[in-house]
JSON list of C-alpha atoms in Angstrom, two decimals:
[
{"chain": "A", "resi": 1, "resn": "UNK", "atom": "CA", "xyz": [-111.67, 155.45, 75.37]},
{"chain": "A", "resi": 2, "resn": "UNK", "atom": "CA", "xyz": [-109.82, 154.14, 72.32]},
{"chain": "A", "resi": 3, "resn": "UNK", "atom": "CA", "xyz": [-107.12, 152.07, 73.54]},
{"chain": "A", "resi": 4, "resn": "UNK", "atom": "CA", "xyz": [-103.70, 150.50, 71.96]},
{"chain": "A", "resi": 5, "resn": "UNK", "atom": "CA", "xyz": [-102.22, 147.63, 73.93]},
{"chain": "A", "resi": 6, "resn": "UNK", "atom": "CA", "xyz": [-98.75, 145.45, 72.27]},
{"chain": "A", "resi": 7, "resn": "UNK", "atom": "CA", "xyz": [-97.04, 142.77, 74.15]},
{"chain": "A", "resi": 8, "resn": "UNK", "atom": "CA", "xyz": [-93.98, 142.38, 74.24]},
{"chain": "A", "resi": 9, "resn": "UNK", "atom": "CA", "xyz": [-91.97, 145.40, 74.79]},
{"chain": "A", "resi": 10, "resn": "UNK", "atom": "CA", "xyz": [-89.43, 143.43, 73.56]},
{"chain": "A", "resi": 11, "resn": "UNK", "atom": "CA", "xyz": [-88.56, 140.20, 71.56]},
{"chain": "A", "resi": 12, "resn": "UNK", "atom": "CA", "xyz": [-85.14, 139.04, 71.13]},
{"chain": "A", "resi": 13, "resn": "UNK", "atom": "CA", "xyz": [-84.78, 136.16, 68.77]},
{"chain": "A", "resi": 14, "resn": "UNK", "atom": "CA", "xyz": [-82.28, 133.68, 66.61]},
{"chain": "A", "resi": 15, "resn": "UNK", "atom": "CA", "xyz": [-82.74, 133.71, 62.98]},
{"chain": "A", "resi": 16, "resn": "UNK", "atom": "CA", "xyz": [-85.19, 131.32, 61.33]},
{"chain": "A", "resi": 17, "resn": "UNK", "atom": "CA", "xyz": [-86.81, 131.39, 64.76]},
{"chain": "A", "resi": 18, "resn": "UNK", "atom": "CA", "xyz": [-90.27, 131.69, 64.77]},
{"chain": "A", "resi": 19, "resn": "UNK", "atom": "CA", "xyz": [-92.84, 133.99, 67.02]},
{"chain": "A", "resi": 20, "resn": "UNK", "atom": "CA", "xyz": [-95.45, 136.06, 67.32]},
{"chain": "A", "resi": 21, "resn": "UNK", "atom": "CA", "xyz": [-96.06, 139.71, 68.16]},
{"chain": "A", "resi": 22, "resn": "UNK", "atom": "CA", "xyz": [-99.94, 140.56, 69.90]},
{"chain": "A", "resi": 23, "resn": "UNK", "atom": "CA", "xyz": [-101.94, 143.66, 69.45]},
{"chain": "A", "resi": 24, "resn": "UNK", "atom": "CA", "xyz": [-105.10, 144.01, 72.05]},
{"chain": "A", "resi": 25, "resn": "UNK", "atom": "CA", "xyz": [-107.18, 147.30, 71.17]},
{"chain": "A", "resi": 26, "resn": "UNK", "atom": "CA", "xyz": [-110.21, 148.81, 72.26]},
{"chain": "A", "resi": 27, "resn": "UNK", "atom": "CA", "xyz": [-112.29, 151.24, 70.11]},
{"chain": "A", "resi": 28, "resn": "UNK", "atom": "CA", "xyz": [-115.71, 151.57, 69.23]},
{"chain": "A", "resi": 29, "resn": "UNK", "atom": "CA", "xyz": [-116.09, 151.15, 65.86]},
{"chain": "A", "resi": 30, "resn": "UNK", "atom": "CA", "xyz": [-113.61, 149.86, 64.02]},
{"chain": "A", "resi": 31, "resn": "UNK", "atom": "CA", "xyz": [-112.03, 151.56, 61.40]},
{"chain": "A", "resi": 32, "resn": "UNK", "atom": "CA", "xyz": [-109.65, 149.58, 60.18]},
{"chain": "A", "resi": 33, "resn": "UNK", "atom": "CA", "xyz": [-106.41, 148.08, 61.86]},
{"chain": "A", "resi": 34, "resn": "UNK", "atom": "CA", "xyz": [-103.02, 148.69, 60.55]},
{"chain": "A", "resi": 35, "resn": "UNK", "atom": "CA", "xyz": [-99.27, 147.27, 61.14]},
{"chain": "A", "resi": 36, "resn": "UNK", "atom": "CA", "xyz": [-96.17, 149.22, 60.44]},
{"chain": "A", "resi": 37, "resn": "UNK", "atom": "CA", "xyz": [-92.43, 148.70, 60.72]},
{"chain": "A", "resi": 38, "resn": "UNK", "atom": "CA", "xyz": [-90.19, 151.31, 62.01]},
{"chain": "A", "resi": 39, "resn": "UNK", "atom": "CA", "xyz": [-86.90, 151.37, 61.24]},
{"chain": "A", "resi": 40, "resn": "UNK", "atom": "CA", "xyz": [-84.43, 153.56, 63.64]},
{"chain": "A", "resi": 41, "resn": "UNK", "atom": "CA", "xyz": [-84.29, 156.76, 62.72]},
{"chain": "A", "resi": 42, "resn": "UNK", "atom": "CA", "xyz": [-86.78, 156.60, 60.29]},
{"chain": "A", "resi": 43, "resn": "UNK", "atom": "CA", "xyz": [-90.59, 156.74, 59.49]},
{"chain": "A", "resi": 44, "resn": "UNK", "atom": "CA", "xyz": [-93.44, 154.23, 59.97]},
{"chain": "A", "resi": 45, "resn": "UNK", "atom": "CA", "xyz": [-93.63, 151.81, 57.14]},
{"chain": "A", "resi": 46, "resn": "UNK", "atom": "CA", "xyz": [-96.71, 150.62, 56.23]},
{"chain": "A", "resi": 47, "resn": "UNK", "atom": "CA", "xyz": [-97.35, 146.98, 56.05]},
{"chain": "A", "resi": 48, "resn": "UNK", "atom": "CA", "xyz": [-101.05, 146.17, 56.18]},
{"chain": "A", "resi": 49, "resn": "UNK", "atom": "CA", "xyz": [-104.55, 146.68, 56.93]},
{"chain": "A", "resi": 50, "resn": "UNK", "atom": "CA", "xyz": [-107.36, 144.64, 58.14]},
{"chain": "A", "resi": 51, "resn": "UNK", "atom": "CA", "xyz": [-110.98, 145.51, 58.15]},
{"chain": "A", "resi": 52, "resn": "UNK", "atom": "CA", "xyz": [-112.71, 142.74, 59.98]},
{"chain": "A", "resi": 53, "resn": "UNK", "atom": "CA", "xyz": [-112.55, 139.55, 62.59]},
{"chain": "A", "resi": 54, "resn": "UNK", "atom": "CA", "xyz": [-110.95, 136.37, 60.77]},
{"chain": "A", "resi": 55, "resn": "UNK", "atom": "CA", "xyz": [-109.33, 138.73, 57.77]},
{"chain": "A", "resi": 56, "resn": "UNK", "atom": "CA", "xyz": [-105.64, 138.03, 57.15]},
{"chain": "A", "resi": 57, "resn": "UNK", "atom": "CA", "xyz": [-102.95, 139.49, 55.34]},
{"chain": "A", "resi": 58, "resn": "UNK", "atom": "CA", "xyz": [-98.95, 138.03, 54.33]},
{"chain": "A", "resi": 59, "resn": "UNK", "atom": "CA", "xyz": [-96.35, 139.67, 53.11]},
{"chain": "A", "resi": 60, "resn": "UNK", "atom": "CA", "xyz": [-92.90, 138.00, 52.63]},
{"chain": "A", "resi": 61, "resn": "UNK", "atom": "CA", "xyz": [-91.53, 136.43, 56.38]},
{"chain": "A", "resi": 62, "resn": "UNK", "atom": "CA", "xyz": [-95.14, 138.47, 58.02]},
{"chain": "A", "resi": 63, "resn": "UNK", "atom": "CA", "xyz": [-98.45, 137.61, 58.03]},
{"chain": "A", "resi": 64, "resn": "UNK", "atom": "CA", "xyz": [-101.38, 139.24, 60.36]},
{"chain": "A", "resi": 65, "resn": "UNK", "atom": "CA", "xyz": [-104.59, 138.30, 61.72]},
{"chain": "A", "resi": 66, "resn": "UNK", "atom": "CA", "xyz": [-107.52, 139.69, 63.18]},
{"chain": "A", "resi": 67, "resn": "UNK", "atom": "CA", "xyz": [-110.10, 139.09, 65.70]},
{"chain": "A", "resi": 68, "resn": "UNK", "atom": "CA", "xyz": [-112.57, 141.24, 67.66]},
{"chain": "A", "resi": 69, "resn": "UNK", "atom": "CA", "xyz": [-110.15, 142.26, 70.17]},
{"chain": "A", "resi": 70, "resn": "UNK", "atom": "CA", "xyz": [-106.49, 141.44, 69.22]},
{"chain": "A", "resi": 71, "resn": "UNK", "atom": "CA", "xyz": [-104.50, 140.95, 66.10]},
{"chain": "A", "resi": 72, "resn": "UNK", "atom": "CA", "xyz": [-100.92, 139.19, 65.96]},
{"chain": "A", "resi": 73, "resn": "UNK", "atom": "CA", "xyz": [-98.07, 139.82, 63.62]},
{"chain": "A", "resi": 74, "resn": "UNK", "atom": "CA", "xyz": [-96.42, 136.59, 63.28]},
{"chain": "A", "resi": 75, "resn": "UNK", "atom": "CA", "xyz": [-92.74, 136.44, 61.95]},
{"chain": "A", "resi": 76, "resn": "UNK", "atom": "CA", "xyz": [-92.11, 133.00, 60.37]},
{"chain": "A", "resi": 77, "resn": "UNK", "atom": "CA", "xyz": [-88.08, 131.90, 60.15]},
{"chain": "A", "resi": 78, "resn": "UNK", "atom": "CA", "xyz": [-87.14, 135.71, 60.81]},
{"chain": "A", "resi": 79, "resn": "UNK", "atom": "CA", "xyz": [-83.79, 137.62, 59.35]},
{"chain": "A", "resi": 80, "resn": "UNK", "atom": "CA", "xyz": [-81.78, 140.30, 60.77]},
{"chain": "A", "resi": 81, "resn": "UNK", "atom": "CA", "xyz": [-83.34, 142.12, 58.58]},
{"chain": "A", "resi": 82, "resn": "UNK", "atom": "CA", "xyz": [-86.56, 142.24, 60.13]},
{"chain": "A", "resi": 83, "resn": "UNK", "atom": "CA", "xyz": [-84.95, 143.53, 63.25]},
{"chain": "A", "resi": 84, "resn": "UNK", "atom": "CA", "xyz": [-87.22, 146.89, 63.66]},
{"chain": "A", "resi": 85, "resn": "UNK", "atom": "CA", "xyz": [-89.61, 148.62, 66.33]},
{"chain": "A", "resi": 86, "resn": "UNK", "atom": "CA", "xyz": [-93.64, 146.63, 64.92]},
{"chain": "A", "resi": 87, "resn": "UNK", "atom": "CA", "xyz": [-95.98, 149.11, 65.49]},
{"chain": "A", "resi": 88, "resn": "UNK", "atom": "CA", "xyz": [-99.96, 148.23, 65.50]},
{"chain": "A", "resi": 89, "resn": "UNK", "atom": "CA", "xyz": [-102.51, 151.21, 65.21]},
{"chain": "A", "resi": 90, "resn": "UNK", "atom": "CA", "xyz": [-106.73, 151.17, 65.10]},
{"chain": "A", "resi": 91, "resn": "UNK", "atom": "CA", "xyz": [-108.80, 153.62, 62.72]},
{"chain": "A", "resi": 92, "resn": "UNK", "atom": "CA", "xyz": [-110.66, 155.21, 65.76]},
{"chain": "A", "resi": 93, "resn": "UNK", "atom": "CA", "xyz": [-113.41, 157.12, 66.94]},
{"chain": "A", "resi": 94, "resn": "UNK", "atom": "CA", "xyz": [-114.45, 160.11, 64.60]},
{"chain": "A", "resi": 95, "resn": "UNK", "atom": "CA", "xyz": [-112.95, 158.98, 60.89]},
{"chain": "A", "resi": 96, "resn": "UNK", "atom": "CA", "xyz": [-109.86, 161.28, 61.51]},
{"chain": "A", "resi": 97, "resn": "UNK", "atom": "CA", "xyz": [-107.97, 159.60, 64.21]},
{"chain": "A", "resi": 98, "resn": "UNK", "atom": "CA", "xyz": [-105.46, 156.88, 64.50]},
{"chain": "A", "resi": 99, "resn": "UNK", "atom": "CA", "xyz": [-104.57, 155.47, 67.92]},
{"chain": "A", "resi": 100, "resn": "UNK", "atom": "CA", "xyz": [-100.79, 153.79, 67.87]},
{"chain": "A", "resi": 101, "resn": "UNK", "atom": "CA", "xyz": [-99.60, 150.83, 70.49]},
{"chain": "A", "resi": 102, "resn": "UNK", "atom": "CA", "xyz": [-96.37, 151.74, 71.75]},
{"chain": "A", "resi": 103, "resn": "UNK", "atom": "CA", "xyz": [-94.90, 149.30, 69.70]},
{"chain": "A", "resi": 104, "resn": "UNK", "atom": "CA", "xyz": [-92.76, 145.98, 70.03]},
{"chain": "A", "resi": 105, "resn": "UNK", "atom": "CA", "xyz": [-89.04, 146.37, 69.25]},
{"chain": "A", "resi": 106, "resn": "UNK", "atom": "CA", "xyz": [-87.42, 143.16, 67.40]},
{"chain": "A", "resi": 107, "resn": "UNK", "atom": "CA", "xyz": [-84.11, 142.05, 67.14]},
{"chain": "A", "resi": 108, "resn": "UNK", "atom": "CA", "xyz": [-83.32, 139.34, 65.12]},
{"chain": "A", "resi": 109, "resn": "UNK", "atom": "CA", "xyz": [-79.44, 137.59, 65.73]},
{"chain": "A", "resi": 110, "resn": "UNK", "atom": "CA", "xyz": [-77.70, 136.19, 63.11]},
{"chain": "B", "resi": 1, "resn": "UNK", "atom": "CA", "xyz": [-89.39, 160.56, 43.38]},
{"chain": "B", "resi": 2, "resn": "UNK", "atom": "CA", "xyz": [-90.30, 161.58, 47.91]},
{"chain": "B", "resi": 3, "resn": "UNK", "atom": "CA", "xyz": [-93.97, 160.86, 48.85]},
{"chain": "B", "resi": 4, "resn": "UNK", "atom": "CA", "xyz": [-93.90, 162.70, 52.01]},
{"chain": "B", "resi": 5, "resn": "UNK", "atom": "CA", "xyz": [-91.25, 165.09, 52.59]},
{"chain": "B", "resi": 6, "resn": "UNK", "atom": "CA", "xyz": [-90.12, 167.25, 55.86]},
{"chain": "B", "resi": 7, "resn": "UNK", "atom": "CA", "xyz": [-87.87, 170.14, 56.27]},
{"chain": "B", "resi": 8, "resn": "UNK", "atom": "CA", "xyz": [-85.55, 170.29, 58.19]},
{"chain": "B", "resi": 9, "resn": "UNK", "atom": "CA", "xyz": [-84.69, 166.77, 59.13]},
{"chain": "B", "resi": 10, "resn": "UNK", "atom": "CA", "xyz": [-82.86, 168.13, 62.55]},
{"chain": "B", "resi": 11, "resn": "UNK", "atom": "CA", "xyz": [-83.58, 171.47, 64.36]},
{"chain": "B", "resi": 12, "resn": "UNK", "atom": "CA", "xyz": [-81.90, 172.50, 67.35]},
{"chain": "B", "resi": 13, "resn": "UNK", "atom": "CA", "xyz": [-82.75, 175.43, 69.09]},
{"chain": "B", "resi": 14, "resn": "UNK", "atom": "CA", "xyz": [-82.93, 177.68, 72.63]},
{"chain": "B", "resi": 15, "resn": "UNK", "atom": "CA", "xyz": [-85.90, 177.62, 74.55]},
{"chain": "B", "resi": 16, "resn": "UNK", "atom": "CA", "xyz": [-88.26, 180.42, 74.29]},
{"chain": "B", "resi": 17, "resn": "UNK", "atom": "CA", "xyz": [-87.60, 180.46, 70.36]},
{"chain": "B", "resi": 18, "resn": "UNK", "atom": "CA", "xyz": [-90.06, 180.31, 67.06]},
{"chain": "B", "resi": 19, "resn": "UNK", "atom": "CA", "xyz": [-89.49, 177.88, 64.80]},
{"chain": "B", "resi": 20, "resn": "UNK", "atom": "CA", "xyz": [-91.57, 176.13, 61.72]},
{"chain": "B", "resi": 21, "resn": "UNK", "atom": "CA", "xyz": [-91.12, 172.58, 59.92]},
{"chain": "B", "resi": 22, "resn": "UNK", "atom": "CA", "xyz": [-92.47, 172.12, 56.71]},
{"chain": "B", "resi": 23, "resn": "UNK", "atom": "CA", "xyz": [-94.02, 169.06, 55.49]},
{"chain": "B", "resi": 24, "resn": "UNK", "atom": "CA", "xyz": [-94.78, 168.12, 51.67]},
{"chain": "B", "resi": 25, "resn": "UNK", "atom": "CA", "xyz": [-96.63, 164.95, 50.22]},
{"chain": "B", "resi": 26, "resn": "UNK", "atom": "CA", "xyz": [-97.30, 164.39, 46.43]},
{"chain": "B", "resi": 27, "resn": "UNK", "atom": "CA", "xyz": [-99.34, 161.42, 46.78]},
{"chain": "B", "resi": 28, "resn": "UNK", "atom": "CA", "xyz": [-102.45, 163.52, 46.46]},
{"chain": "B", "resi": 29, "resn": "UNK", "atom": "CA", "xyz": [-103.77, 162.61, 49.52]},
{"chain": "B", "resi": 30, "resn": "UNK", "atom": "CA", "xyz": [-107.13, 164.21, 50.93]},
{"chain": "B", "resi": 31, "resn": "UNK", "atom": "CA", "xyz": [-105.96, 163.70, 54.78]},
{"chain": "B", "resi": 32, "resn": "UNK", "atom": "CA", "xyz": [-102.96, 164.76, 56.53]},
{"chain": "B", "resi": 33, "resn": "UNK", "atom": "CA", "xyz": [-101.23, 164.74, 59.80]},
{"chain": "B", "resi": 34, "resn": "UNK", "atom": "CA", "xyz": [-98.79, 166.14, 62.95]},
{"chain": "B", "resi": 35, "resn": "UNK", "atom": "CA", "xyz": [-97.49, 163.21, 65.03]},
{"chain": "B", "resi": 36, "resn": "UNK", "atom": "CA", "xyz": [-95.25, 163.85, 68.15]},
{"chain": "B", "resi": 37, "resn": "UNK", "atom": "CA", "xyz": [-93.16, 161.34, 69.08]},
{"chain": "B", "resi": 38, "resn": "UNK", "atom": "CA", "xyz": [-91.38, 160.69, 72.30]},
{"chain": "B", "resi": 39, "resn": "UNK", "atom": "CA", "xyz": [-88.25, 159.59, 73.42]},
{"chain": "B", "resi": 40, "resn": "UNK", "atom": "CA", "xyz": [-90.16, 156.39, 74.30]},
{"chain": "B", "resi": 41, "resn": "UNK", "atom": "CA", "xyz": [-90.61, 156.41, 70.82]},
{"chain": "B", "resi": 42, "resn": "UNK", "atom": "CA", "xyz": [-94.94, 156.34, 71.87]},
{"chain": "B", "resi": 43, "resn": "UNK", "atom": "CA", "xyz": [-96.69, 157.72, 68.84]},
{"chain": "B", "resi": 44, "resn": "UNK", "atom": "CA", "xyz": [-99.15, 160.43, 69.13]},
{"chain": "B", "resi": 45, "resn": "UNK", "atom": "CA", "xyz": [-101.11, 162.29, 67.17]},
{"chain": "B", "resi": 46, "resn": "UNK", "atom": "CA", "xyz": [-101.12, 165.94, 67.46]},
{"chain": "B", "resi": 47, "resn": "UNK", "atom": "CA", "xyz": [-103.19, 167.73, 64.31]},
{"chain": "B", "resi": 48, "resn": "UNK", "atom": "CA", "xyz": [-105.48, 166.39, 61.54]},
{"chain": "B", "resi": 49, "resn": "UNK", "atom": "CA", "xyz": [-106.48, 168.08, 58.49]},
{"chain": "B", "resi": 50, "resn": "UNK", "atom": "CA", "xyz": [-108.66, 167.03, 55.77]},
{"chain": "B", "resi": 51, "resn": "UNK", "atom": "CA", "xyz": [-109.11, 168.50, 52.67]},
{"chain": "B", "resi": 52, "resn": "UNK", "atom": "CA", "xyz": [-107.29, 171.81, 54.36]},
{"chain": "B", "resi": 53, "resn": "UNK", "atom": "CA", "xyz": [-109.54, 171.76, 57.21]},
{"chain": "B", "resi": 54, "resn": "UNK", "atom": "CA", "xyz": [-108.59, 170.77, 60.77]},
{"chain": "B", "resi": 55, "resn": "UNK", "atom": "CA", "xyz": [-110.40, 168.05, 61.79]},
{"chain": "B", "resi": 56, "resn": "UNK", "atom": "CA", "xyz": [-108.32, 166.53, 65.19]},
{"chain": "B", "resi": 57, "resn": "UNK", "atom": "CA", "xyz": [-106.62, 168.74, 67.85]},
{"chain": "B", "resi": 58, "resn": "UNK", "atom": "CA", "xyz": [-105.52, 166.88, 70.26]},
{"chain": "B", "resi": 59, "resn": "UNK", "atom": "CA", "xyz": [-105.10, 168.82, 73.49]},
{"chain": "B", "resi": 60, "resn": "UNK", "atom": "CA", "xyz": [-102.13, 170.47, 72.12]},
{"chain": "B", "resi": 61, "resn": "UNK", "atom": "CA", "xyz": [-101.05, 173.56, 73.71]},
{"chain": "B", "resi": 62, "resn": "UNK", "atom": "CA", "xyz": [-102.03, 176.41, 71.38]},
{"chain": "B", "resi": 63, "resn": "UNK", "atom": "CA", "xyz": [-98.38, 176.91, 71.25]},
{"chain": "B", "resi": 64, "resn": "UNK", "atom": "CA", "xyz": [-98.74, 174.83, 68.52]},
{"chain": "B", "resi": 65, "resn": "UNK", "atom": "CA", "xyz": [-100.21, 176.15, 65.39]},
{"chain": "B", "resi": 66, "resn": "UNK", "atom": "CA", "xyz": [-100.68, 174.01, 62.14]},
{"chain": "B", "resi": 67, "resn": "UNK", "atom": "CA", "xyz": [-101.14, 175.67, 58.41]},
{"chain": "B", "resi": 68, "resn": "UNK", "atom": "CA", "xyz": [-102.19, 173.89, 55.46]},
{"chain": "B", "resi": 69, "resn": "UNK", "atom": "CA", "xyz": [-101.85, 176.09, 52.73]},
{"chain": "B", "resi": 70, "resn": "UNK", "atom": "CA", "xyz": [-103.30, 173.99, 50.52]},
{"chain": "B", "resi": 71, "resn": "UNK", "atom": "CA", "xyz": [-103.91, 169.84, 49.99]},
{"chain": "B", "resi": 72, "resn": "UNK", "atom": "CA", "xyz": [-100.41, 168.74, 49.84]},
{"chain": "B", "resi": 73, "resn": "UNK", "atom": "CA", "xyz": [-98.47, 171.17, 52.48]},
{"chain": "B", "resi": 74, "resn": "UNK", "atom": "CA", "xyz": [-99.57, 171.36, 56.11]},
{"chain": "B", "resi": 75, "resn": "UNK", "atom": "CA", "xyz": [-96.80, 173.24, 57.99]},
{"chain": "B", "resi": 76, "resn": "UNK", "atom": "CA", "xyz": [-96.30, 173.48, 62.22]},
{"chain": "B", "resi": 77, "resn": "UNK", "atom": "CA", "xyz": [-95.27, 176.41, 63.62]},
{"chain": "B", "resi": 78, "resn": "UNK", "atom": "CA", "xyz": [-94.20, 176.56, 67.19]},
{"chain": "B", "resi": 79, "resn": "UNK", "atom": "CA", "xyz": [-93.96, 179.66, 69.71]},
{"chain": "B", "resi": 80, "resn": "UNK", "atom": "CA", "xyz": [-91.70, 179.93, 72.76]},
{"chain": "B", "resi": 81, "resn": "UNK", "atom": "CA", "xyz": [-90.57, 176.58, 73.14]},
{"chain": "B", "resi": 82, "resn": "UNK", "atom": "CA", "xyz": [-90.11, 174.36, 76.01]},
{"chain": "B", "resi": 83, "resn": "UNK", "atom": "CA", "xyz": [-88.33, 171.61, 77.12]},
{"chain": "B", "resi": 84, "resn": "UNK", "atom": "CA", "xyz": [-90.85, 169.00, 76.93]},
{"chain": "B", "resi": 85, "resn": "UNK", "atom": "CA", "xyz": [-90.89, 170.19, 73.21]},
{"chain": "B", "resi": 86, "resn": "UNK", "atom": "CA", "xyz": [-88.58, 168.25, 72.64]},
{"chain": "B", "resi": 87, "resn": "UNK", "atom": "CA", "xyz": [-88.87, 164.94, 70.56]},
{"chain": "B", "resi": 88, "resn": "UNK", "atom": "CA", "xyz": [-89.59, 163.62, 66.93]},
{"chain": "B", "resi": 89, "resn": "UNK", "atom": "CA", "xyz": [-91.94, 165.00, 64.69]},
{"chain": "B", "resi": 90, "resn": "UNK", "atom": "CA", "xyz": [-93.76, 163.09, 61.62]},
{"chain": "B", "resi": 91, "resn": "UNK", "atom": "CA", "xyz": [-96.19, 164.51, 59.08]},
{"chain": "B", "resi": 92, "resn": "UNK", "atom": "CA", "xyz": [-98.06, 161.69, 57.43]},
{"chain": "B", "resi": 93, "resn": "UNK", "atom": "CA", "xyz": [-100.79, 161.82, 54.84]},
{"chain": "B", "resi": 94, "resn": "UNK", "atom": "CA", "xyz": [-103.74, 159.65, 53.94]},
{"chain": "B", "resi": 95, "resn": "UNK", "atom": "CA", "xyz": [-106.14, 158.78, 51.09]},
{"chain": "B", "resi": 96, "resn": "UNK", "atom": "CA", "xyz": [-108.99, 159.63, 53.66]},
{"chain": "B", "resi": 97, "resn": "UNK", "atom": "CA", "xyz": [-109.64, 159.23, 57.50]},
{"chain": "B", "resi": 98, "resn": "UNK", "atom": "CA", "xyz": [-108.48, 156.61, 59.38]},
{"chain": "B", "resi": 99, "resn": "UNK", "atom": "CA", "xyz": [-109.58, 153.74, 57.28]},
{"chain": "B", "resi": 100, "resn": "UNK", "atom": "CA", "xyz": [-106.65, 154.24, 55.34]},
{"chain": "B", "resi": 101, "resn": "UNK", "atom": "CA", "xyz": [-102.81, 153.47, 55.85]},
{"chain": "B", "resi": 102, "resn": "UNK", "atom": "CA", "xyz": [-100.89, 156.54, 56.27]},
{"chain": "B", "resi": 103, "resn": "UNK", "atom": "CA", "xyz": [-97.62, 157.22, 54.88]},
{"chain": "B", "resi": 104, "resn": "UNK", "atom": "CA", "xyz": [-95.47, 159.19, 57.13]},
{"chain": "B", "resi": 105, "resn": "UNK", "atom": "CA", "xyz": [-92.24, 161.35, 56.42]},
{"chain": "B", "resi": 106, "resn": "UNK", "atom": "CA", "xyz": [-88.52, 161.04, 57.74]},
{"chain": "B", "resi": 107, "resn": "UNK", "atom": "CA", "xyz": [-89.32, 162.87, 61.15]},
{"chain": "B", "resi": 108, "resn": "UNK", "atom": "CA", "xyz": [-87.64, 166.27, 62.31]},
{"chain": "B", "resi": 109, "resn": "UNK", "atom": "CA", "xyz": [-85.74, 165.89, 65.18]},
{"chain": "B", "resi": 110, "resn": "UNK", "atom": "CA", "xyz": [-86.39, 168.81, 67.25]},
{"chain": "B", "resi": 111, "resn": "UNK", "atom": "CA", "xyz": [-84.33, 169.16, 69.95]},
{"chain": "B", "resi": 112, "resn": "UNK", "atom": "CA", "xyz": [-84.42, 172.31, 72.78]},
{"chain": "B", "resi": 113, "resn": "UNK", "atom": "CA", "xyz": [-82.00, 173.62, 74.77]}
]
């Protein structure tokens, strides 16, 4: 069965402290694997896709990676304004569905 | 200009009601999609249509029943609701199946009494 895994729940940290957030999945056949910020109240955001093992993407304070069984989302020198819930999700089984983690909520301090 | 859209944004209502929420994208998407999500804020999804057809149904009660009058509305109508109905709904759309990033709406808060 398609599975979603993200560690940590949580993930409290000072600004312009570094970290990373981790996204284990297992699906047969990989669709594609996608990263979204959700802000409260609000919709996913997208933020990126990756296709295959090594592939990575930046954007801003984010950049993700990708290997055969996890990706990571790491936050470099973070602002309070990338306090959010991170939410990783896998292209599954089928073409139509999407599997979501249940997503890693970050607060950044000032 | 809204790519995905949702009616109403809060709904409120007694259990055993009917009630619909309407969802909207003009990104001329092929794929669209019903996401519940609970107060664990877990993301599920519920429906998937493509191209008006359903494609996913996820072992949703038949309660639930999805419309997509045509590529860019796919409404969710719900009979006699419950309880557990209660929780967040998202329509998203896509460019095609799940290879592609979906971009979801502001949620409906559906709350039952």
């Amino acid at each position: 069965e398609d599975q979603v895994t993200q560690s940590p729940e949580a993930l409290r940290l000072q600004e312009g402290e570094s970290s990373s957030l981790n996204c284990s999945y297992t699906v047969s056949g990989l669709r594609g694997l996608f990263w979204y910020r959700q802000d409260p109240g609000k919709g996913p955001e997208f933020l990126f896709t990756l296709y295959s093992a090594g592939e990575e993407k930046e954007k801003e304070r984010l950049k993700a990676t990708l290997t055969k069984k996890e990706s990571f989302l790491h936050i470099t020198a973070p602002k309070p304004e990338d306090s959010a819930t991170y939410l990783c999700a896998v292209g599954g089984t089928g073409g139509f569905k999407t599997i979501f983690g249940a997503g890693t909520r970050l607060f950044v301090k000032a | 200009d809204t790519a995905v859209s949702q009616t109403p944004k809060y709904l409120v209502t007694q259990m055993g009601n009917d009630k619909s929420i309407k969802c909207e994208q003009n990104l001329g998407h092929d794929t669209m999609y019903w996401y519940k999500q609970d107060s664990k804020k877990f993301l599920k999804i519920m429906f998937s249509y493509n191209n008006k057809e359903l494609i996913i149904n996820e072992t949703v009660p038949n309660r639930f029943s999805p419309k997509s009058p045509d590529k860019a509305h796919l409404n969710l109508h719900i009979n006699s609701l419950e309880l557990g109905d209660s929780a967040v709904y998202f329509c998203a759309s896509s460019a095609g199946g799940s290879s592609y990033e979906q971009y979801f709406g502001p949620g409906t808060r559906l709350t039952v009494t």
